[in-house]
Amino acid sequence: MAAGDFARSNDGAAAPPKVLAGGAFVASPLRRRGLAGAPAGRGGRGAGRAAAVRGAAPAVSAAPGRRRHRHGMRKRNESVTVEHERAAAAPAPLDKGCSLRHSLRLPAATAAAADTGMKRPLGRRYGLWFRLRKLIIWLLGVYIAIPFLVKLCPAIQAKLVFLNFVRVPYFIDLKRPQDQGLNHTCNYYLQPEEDVTIGVWHTVPAALWKNARGKDQLWFEDALGSSHPVILYLHGNAGTRGGDHRVELYKVLSSLGYHVVTFDYRGWGDSIGSPSERGMTYDALHVFDWIKARSGENPVYIWGHSLGTGVATNLVRRLCERETPPDALILESPFTNIREEARSHPFSVIYRYFPGFDWFFLDPITTSGIKFANDENVKYISCSLLILHAEDDPVVPFHLGKKLYNIAATSRSFRDYKVQFVPFHTDLGYRHKYIYRSPELPRILREFLGKSEHEHHH
């Protein structure tokens, strides 16, 4: 075979073939490439040489050469792809320390993006924890600061006892009780002391409803002398004489044939003055005397609710000391004294076990002159006593009302008078201020007040 049949190198020199044992020879790499897919643009010389080596006829056309060239390139690309996939799937080699050696590395941009993606959730969690920890520290600081603030400023605790700044319902005109459904009620103002003015509502019995329409204050005052008993109602803290549950009670009592006279203590509602236990008691005494001056021989009962029970026992004790007791005293949801009530109040739950609770919270109340000592007052009261209390009362615990009853029942001052305790079961849901809903209330009042009248006249 002639030497010209072999492929030449780029500089034109012929690459000598490799001779194997047995006389066979193998073409050089350049030779093999020329045989496998020589460019068709050279007239198919590569194809012809390959055919000559294999003993086949040389190609006579350029088209089959192009097809074989593309087919060869495709096979090479496929083989490279398969080898790359095998390398990626194969386990990474181990280095001398028996640890994995990474043969493939991510591009710098991809690695940076991955690091950023990992850091972002961590940063969010850290930021949330930082804000939560900051909030907890702030709340803890406020929790610790409040007892010291109350101790340094006893007036704060007095405000929390009275809650006279809480005026509910809002946006009502106390000069117009008819807006609350009390068309048979008159509003007027009394002046217990100089620079003190209190707003009063007078609701007449249901029998006088029609006659009361359009009448003035003078007619309502004269109506107190009619043959109907009178109830002086002393409301609790917060709100005004126009509170929803209070209005509903006025309607119930009016339908039972009672005059109902109620008022806002100084500092409450539209009444002028600063609240204090002494001032509240004096306001109640002034209204009681005002009623007695117009009611003649008609019975006058005193009804106190919640904080109003403290005002009521203060008032009745004073009336008994001057020998002008009322015909009966009704206490709805009463407590023993303000210290025990403050200790049991829901607002004090978070501080009940705080070190020095009494010193921080209860002593400032006493320092402000606030006692409302019902447990002491009942020992000096000489008139019939009725206590109403719901077992599910969340504001004044039921056990305080029961304790007050036990004190009164064993007191010598009630030796000649009836003392009655009426509980309302939890299932009824009357809680702190809905006893007026009880269908048994008319019967309870009729039986108790009827006996009270009989005892009073004898």
XYZ file of C-alpha atoms in Angstrom:
458
model
C 0.000 0.000 0.000
C 1.388 3.387 -0.923
C 2.378 5.891 1.702
C 0.126 8.543 0.125
C -2.854 6.600 1.288
C -2.150 7.576 4.887
C -3.320 10.828 6.466
C -0.813 13.620 6.827
C -0.184 15.874 9.760
C -0.935 19.582 9.708
C 2.572 20.323 8.402
C 2.150 17.843 5.568
C 4.304 15.020 7.012
C 2.859 11.566 7.037
C 2.110 10.055 10.419
C 3.621 6.590 10.548
C 1.171 3.830 11.370
C 1.474 1.747 14.519
C 2.368 -1.863 13.757
C 0.900 -4.537 16.019
C 1.908 -8.125 16.436
C 0.991 -10.288 13.465
C 1.659 -7.531 10.942
C -1.528 -5.582 11.515
C -1.361 -1.850 11.833
C -3.561 0.841 13.298
C -3.886 4.336 11.976
C -2.922 7.291 14.108
C -5.612 9.438 15.836
C -5.491 11.925 13.000
C -5.901 9.117 10.601
C -8.887 7.722 12.461
C -10.555 11.111 12.499
C -10.021 11.445 8.803
C -11.491 8.045 8.180
C -14.477 8.565 10.448
C -15.703 11.886 9.224
C -13.491 13.807 6.839
C -15.064 17.037 5.698
C -17.271 16.637 2.742
C -15.890 19.812 1.264
C -12.719 17.954 0.222
C -14.527 15.862 -2.356
C -15.050 12.900 -0.074
C -11.337 12.048 0.090
C -11.658 11.067 3.737
C -14.553 8.792 2.980
C -12.740 7.235 0.122
C -9.651 6.573 2.233
C -11.734 4.949 4.918
C -13.394 2.778 2.341
C -10.012 1.822 0.911
C -8.719 0.745 4.286
C -11.831 -1.391 4.986
C -11.752 -2.744 1.477
C -14.921 -0.904 0.464
C -15.537 1.268 -2.561
C -14.738 4.967 -2.094
C -17.586 7.434 -1.788
C -18.535 9.220 -4.989
C -20.898 11.723 -3.470
C -20.453 14.527 -0.914
C -23.970 14.150 0.604
C -23.380 10.786 2.246
C -20.189 12.235 3.729
C -22.079 15.131 5.323
C -24.615 12.752 6.829
C -21.884 10.535 8.217
C -20.132 13.630 9.620
C -23.265 14.821 11.442
C -23.954 11.292 12.682
C -20.416 11.027 14.036
C -20.640 14.389 15.831
C -23.959 13.364 17.382
C -22.460 10.126 18.668
C -19.514 11.985 20.179
C -21.823 14.502 21.891
C -24.004 11.705 23.260
C -20.982 9.845 24.595
C -19.717 13.003 26.330
C -23.147 13.582 27.890
C -23.370 9.992 29.161
C -19.858 10.214 30.628
C -20.781 13.513 32.382
C -23.934 11.996 33.872
C -22.008 8.961 35.095
C -19.448 11.220 36.707
C -22.180 13.246 38.439
C -23.945 10.122 39.688
C -20.777 8.436 40.901
C -19.896 8.958 44.568
C -17.350 11.616 45.281
C -13.847 10.297 45.841
C -12.422 10.145 49.332
C -9.300 11.989 50.339
C -6.667 10.671 52.721
C -8.726 11.693 55.744
C -11.651 9.553 54.533
C -13.713 12.672 53.948
C -15.569 13.480 50.787
C -13.654 15.524 48.280
C -15.909 17.759 46.193
C -15.121 17.370 42.559
C -17.797 19.788 41.449
C -18.159 23.347 42.735
C -21.070 25.758 42.332
C -20.409 29.021 40.585
C -19.685 31.943 42.914
C -22.981 33.715 42.121
C -25.019 30.567 42.809
C -23.229 29.959 46.110
C -23.797 33.552 47.205
C -27.493 33.291 46.337
C -27.784 30.063 48.338
C -26.088 31.663 51.361
C -28.429 34.652 51.139
C -31.472 32.366 50.964
C -30.337 30.523 54.092
C -29.562 33.699 56.000
C -32.925 35.337 55.208
C -35.149 32.961 57.304
C -32.582 33.037 60.092
C -32.626 36.825 60.026
C -36.420 36.915 60.156
C -36.552 34.517 63.112
C -33.894 36.469 64.954
C -35.736 39.763 64.317
C -39.033 38.313 65.576
C -37.390 36.929 68.713
C -35.664 40.255 69.339
C -38.972 42.154 69.134
C -40.738 39.599 71.334
C -38.005 39.765 73.945
C -38.137 43.563 73.880
C -41.931 43.485 74.408
C -41.622 41.038 77.316
C -39.003 43.204 79.015
C -41.192 46.298 78.539
C -44.273 44.565 79.999
C -42.253 43.263 82.926
C -41.001 46.793 83.612
C -44.552 48.171 83.574
C -45.755 45.331 85.821
C -43.105 46.134 88.414
C -43.517 49.923 88.123
C -47.297 50.023 88.703
C -47.224 49.012 92.412
C -44.664 51.716 93.167
C -46.687 54.272 91.202
C -49.865 53.397 93.139
C -48.012 53.593 96.440
C -46.547 57.006 95.619
C -49.886 58.360 94.295
C -52.797 57.061 96.440
C -55.203 59.130 94.344
C -54.754 56.576 91.558
C -56.141 53.828 93.755
C -59.052 56.063 94.784
C -59.884 56.597 91.109
C -59.848 52.842 90.549
C -62.250 52.328 93.462
C -64.756 54.943 92.304
C -64.315 54.663 88.496
C -66.463 57.783 88.249
C -64.588 58.769 85.082
C -66.132 55.766 83.289
C -69.401 57.149 81.987
C -71.488 54.444 80.351
C -73.606 54.445 78.337
C -71.938 57.265 76.443
C -73.659 60.145 74.673
C -76.889 60.127 76.678
C -78.566 63.269 77.922
C -79.253 62.743 81.624
C -81.664 65.651 81.535
C -83.945 63.522 79.323
C -84.715 60.214 81.104
C -87.484 59.632 78.581
C -84.757 58.851 76.026
C -84.042 55.731 78.102
C -87.657 54.649 78.049
C -88.589 56.339 81.346
C -91.511 58.511 80.228
C -92.804 58.705 83.810
C -89.541 60.068 85.257
C -88.500 63.608 86.145
C -84.928 64.913 86.293
C -83.919 67.643 88.730
C -80.931 68.846 90.741
C -80.294 69.184 94.458
C -77.501 70.993 96.293
C -76.254 69.096 99.382
C -73.396 71.513 100.014
C -71.985 74.694 98.567
C -70.270 74.057 95.225
C -71.841 70.571 95.083
C -74.784 69.768 92.801
C -76.228 66.291 92.229
C -78.538 65.106 89.451
C -81.652 63.196 90.558
C -84.202 60.997 88.769
C -87.627 60.368 90.267
C -89.703 57.561 88.727
C -93.306 57.293 89.882
C -95.228 54.002 90.363
C -96.903 52.427 87.331
C -100.326 53.526 88.614
C -99.296 57.168 88.108
C -97.656 56.784 84.675
C -100.468 58.380 82.709
C -100.855 61.289 85.093
C -97.098 61.931 85.109
C -96.808 62.736 81.414
C -95.894 66.340 80.820
C -95.852 67.237 84.503
C -93.203 69.462 86.093
C -90.902 68.917 89.073
C -93.417 70.318 91.559
C -96.000 67.682 90.603
C -93.437 64.877 91.027
C -92.435 66.165 94.484
C -96.063 66.246 95.580
C -96.551 62.722 94.221
C -94.151 61.400 96.888
C -96.915 62.035 99.397
C -99.267 59.596 97.639
C -99.958 56.255 99.286
C -96.991 54.434 97.678
C -93.725 53.363 99.326
C -90.452 54.916 98.200
C -87.132 53.245 97.372
C -83.936 55.307 97.473
C -81.552 53.540 95.084
C -77.772 53.964 95.563
C -75.850 52.717 92.510
C -72.344 51.265 92.392
C -69.138 52.604 90.893
C -68.706 53.438 87.216
C -71.470 54.615 84.952
C -74.329 56.949 85.835
C -77.914 56.796 87.022
C -78.768 56.115 83.369
C -76.941 52.762 83.201
C -78.857 50.080 81.293
C -79.225 47.560 84.131
C -80.158 50.361 86.527
C -82.894 51.653 84.229
C -84.317 48.139 83.937
C -84.443 47.832 87.722
C -86.288 51.183 87.998
C -88.920 49.826 85.609
C -89.345 46.620 87.625
C -89.689 48.478 90.931
C -92.065 51.026 89.396
C -94.269 48.237 88.054
C -94.410 46.803 91.602
C -95.865 50.095 92.886
C -92.789 51.894 94.259
C -91.531 55.410 93.786
C -87.859 55.129 92.784
C -85.526 58.015 93.572
C -81.924 57.705 92.422
C -79.069 60.137 91.890
C -75.437 60.430 90.810
C -72.974 61.090 93.615
C -70.760 64.148 93.370
C -68.252 63.551 90.596
C -70.481 61.052 88.701
C -72.537 61.789 85.616
C -73.610 65.427 85.480
C -73.173 65.947 89.235
C -70.608 68.521 90.333
C -67.964 67.877 92.979
C -65.085 65.566 93.852
C -65.874 61.988 94.910
C -65.064 60.727 98.389
C -66.653 58.268 100.788
C -67.675 61.044 103.144
C -69.111 63.139 100.319
C -71.058 60.199 98.831
C -72.560 59.397 102.208
C -73.544 63.012 102.779
C -75.188 63.194 99.332
C -77.253 60.097 100.197
C -78.237 61.592 103.556
C -79.340 64.813 101.875
C -81.545 62.969 99.370
C -83.036 60.778 102.111
C -83.996 63.824 104.168
C -85.396 65.465 101.024
C -87.608 62.394 100.455
C -88.754 62.173 104.075
C -89.749 65.827 103.985
C -92.206 65.019 101.150
C -93.279 61.390 101.653
C -95.151 61.856 104.911
C -95.889 58.504 106.565
C -95.112 56.435 103.476
C -92.419 53.777 104.017
C -88.945 54.614 102.708
C -86.554 51.789 101.867
C -82.877 52.066 100.978
C -81.438 49.852 98.226
C -77.690 49.734 97.622
C -75.868 47.845 94.884
C -72.166 46.893 94.819
C -70.161 49.937 95.968
C -73.533 51.516 96.760
C -73.934 48.966 99.585
C -71.044 50.702 101.327
C -72.821 54.049 100.971
C -76.075 52.440 102.119
C -74.675 50.967 105.364
C -72.860 54.244 106.104
C -76.139 56.087 105.642
C -78.323 53.669 107.623
C -75.845 53.509 110.488
C -75.970 57.294 110.722
C -79.766 57.294 110.516
C -79.998 54.708 113.299
C -77.620 56.696 115.463
C -79.901 59.723 115.172
C -82.941 57.444 115.687
C -84.515 57.966 112.265
C -83.901 54.554 110.650
C -85.394 53.622 107.267
C -88.136 51.016 107.068
C -85.755 48.450 105.564
C -82.310 48.054 103.997
C -81.719 46.007 100.836
C -78.159 45.143 99.830
C -77.564 43.721 96.351
C -74.144 42.091 95.757
C -72.566 43.462 98.952
C -69.041 43.010 100.296
C -67.652 43.042 103.848
C -65.223 45.967 103.490
C -63.292 47.635 100.705
C -59.986 45.945 101.560
C -61.416 42.448 101.218
C -63.288 43.447 98.083
C -60.146 44.937 96.500
C -58.215 41.783 97.331
C -60.908 39.654 95.639
C -61.565 41.918 92.659
C -60.679 40.559 89.190
C -58.374 43.553 88.587
C -56.136 42.423 91.449
C -55.633 38.868 90.192
C -52.301 39.589 88.486
C -50.929 41.208 91.666
C -52.587 39.079 94.327
C -49.368 37.163 95.047
C -47.078 40.110 94.454
C -44.741 40.613 97.465
C -46.177 43.341 99.684
C -49.596 43.365 97.963
C -51.378 44.875 100.979
C -48.720 47.539 101.455
C -48.668 48.516 97.792
C -52.371 48.361 96.932
C -54.605 48.177 100.008
C -52.905 50.627 102.350
C -53.206 53.495 99.800
C -57.000 52.943 99.768
C -57.152 53.348 103.539
C -54.797 56.334 103.319
C -57.306 57.975 100.955
C -59.998 57.673 103.632
C -61.905 54.889 101.826
C -63.180 52.072 104.056
C -66.827 51.233 103.261
C -66.832 48.940 106.288
C -70.125 47.075 105.858
C -69.037 44.422 108.349
C -68.661 47.087 111.041
C -71.718 49.147 110.076
C -74.197 46.254 110.330
C -73.364 45.960 114.033
C -75.007 49.376 114.557
C -78.007 49.008 112.256
C -81.462 48.404 113.689
C -83.851 47.779 110.791
C -84.802 44.824 108.632
C -82.053 43.652 106.279
C -82.361 41.782 102.959
C -79.232 40.599 101.113
C -79.432 39.499 97.461
C -76.388 37.857 95.872
C -75.746 35.762 92.763
C -73.439 32.783 93.171
C -71.707 33.534 89.855
C -70.913 37.165 90.707
C -67.428 37.786 89.184
C -66.943 41.271 90.705
C -68.001 40.849 94.336
C -67.486 37.182 95.262
C -70.493 35.367 96.656
C -68.643 34.350 99.816
C -68.264 38.032 100.835
C -72.034 38.532 100.778
C -72.534 35.341 102.746
C -69.912 36.413 105.278
C -71.656 39.772 105.744
C -74.961 37.980 106.342
C -73.393 35.783 109.017
C -72.050 38.859 110.801
C -75.412 40.639 110.664
C -77.437 37.582 111.692
C -75.459 37.235 114.923
C -75.421 40.955 115.709
C -77.434 42.127 118.712
C -78.665 45.163 116.763
C -80.813 42.883 114.557
C -82.283 40.992 117.481
C -85.764 42.425 116.871
C -85.556 42.638 113.077
C -85.624 40.257 110.190
C -82.344 39.414 108.453
C -82.694 37.434 105.227
C -80.184 36.165 102.686
C -81.391 35.188 99.199
C -78.872 33.472 96.910
C -79.354 33.093 93.152
C -77.978 29.919 91.620
C -75.138 30.024 89.106
C -77.309 28.435 86.403
C -79.500 31.554 86.352
C -76.592 33.655 85.050
C -77.451 36.852 86.964
C -73.791 37.524 87.770
C -73.115 40.992 89.247
C -75.941 43.189 88.000
C -78.790 41.198 86.498
C -80.752 40.072 89.550
C -83.568 42.357 88.365
C -84.289 39.697 85.716
C -85.370 37.155 88.324
C -89.082 36.334 88.068
C -88.931 35.605 91.813
C -87.847 39.132 92.713
C -91.406 40.606 92.992
C -92.432 37.824 95.379
C -89.242 38.187 97.451
C -89.747 41.936 97.828
C -93.440 41.660 98.534
C -92.927 39.102 101.301
C -89.923 40.780 102.863
C -91.086 44.399 102.683
C -94.579 43.449 103.810
C -93.135 41.947 106.981
C -90.804 44.901 107.382
C -93.734 47.302 107.298
C -95.538 45.277 109.925
C -92.446 45.214 112.181
C -91.899 48.942 111.686
C -95.439 49.894 112.685
C -95.240 47.720 115.787
